[in-house]
JSON list of C-alpha atoms in Angstrom, two decimals:
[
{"chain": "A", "resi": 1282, "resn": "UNK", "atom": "CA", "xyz": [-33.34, -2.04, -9.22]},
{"chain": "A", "resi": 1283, "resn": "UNK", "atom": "CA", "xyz": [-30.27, -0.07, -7.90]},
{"chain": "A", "resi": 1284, "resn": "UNK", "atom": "CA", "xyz": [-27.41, 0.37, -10.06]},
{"chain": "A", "resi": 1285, "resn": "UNK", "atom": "CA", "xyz": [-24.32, -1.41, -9.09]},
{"chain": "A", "resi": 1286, "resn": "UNK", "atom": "CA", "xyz": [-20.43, -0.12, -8.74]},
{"chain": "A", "resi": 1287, "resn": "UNK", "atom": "CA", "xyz": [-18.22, -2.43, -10.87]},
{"chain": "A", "resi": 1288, "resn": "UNK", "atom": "CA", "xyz": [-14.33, -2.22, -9.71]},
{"chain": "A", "resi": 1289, "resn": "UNK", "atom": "CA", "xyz": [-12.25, -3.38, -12.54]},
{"chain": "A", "resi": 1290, "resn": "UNK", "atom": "CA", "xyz": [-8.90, -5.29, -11.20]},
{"chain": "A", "resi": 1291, "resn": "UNK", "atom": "CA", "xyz": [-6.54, -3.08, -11.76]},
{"chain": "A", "resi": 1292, "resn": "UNK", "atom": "CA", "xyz": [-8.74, -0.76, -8.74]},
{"chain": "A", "resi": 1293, "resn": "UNK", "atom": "CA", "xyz": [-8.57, -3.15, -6.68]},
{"chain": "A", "resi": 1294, "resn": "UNK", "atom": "CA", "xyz": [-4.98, -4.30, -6.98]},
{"chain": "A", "resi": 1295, "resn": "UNK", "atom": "CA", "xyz": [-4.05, -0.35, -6.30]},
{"chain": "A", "resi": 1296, "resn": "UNK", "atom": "CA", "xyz": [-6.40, -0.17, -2.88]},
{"chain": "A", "resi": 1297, "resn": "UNK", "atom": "CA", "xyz": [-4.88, -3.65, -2.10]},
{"chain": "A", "resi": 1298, "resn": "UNK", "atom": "CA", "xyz": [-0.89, -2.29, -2.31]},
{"chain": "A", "resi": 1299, "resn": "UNK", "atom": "CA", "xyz": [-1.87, 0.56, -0.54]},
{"chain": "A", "resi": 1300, "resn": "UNK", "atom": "CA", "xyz": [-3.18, -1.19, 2.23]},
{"chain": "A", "resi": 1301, "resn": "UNK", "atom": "CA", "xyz": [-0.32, -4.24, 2.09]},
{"chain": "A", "resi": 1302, "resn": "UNK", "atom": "CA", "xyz": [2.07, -1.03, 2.77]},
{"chain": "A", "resi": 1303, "resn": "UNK", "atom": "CA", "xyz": [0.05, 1.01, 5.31]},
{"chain": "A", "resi": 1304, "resn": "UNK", "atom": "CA", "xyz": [-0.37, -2.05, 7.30]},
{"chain": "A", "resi": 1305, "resn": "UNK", "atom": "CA", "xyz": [3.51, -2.65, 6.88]},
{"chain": "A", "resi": 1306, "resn": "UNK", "atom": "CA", "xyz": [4.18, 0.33, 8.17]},
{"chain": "A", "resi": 1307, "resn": "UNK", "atom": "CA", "xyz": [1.70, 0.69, 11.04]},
{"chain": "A", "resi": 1308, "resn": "UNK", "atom": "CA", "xyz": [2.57, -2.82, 11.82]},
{"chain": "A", "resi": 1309, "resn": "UNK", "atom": "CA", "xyz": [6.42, -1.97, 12.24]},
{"chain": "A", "resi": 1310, "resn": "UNK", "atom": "CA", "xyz": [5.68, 1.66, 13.80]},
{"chain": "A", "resi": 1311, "resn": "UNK", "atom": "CA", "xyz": [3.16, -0.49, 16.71]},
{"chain": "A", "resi": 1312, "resn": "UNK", "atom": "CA", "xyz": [5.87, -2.80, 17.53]},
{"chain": "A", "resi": 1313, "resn": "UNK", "atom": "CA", "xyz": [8.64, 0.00, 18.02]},
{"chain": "A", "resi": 1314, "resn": "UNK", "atom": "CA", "xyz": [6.34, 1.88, 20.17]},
{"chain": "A", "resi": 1315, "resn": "UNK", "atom": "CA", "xyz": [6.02, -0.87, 22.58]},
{"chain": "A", "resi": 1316, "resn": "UNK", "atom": "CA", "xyz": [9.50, -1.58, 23.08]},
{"chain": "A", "resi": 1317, "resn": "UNK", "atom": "CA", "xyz": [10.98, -3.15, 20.21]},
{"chain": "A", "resi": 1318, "resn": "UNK", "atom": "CA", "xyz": [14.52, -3.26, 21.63]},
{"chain": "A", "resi": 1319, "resn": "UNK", "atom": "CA", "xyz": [17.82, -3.21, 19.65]},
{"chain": "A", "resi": 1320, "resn": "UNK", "atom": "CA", "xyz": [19.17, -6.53, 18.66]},
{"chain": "A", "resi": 1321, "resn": "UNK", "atom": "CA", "xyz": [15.83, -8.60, 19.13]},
{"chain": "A", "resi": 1322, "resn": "UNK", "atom": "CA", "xyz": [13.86, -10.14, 16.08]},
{"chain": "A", "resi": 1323, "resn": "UNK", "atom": "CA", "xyz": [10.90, -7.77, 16.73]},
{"chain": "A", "resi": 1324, "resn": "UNK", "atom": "CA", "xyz": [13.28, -5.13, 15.64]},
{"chain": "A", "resi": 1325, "resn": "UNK", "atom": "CA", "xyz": [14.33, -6.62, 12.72]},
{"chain": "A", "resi": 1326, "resn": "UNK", "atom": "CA", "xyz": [10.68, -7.22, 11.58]},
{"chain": "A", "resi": 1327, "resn": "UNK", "atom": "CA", "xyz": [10.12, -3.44, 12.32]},
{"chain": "A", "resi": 1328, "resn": "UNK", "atom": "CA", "xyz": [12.85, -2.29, 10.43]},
{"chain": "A", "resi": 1329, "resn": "UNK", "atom": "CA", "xyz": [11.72, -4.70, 7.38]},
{"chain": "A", "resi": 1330, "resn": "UNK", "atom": "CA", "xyz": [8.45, -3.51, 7.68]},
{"chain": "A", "resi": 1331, "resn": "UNK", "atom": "CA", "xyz": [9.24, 0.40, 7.97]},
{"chain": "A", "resi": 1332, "resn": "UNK", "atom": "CA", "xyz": [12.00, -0.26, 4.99]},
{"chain": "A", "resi": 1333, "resn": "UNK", "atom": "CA", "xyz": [9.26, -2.61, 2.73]},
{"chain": "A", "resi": 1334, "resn": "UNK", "atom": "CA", "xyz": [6.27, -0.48, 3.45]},
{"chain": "A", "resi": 1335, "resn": "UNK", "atom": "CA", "xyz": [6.16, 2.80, 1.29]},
{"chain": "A", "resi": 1336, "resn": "UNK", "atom": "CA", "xyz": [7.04, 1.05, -1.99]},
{"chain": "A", "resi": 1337, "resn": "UNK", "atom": "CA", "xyz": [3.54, -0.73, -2.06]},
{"chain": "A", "resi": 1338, "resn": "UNK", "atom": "CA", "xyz": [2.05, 2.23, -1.64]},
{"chain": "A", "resi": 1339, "resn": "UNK", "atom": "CA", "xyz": [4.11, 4.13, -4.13]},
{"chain": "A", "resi": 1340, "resn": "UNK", "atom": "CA", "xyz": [3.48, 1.39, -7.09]},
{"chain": "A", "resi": 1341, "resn": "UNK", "atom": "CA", "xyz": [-0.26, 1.43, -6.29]},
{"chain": "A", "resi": 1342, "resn": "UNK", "atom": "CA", "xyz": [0.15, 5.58, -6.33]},
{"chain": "A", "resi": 1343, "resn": "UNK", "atom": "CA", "xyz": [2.15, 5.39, -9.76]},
{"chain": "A", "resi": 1344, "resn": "UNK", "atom": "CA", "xyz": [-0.38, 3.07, -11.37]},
{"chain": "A", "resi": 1345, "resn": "UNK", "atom": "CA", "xyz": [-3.27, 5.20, -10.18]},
{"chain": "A", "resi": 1346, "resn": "UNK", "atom": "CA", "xyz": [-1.52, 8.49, -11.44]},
{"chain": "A", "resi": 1347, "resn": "UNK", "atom": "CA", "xyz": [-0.64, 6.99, -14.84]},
{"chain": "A", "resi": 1348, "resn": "UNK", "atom": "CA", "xyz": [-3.81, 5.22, -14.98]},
{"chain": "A", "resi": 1349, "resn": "UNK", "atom": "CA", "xyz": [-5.94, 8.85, -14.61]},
{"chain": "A", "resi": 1350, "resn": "UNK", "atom": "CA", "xyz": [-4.00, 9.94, -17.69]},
{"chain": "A", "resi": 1351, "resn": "UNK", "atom": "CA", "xyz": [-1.58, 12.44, -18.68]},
{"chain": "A", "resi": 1352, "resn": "UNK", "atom": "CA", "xyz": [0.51, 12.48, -15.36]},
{"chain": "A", "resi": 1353, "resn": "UNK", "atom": "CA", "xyz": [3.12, 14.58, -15.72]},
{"chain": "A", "resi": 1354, "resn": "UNK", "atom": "CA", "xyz": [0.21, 17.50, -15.99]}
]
């Protein structure tokens, strides 16, 4: 019998963040690079999404860090 990988919740709550902000991001980056012009509601969802995206990503990265232990090493 193969051993299995067991992913306590707190693991998966940091790969989840990280991808609800990279997928913020890319969203918002896709829709400016295919015209999202000025005063339109695609780029207002593209600003959200390029203003909303890194913090996600830089809880999940401050939980992981602090999880690890001793951080500030």
């Amino acid at each position: 019998m193969e051993p299995q990988l067991w992913w306590h919740q707190h693991v998966i709550w940091y790969l989840y963040l990280a991808g609800l902000g990279a997928g913020a991001v890319t969203v918002s980056a896709s829709i400016l690079l295919r015209g999202g012009d000025l005063g339109t509601g695609n780029f207002k969802m593209a600003r959200y999404g390029a203003l909303i995206g890194p913090f996600p990503v830089i809880i999940g990265t401050c939980a992981l860090v602090f999880e690890l232990g001793r951080p500030f090493r």
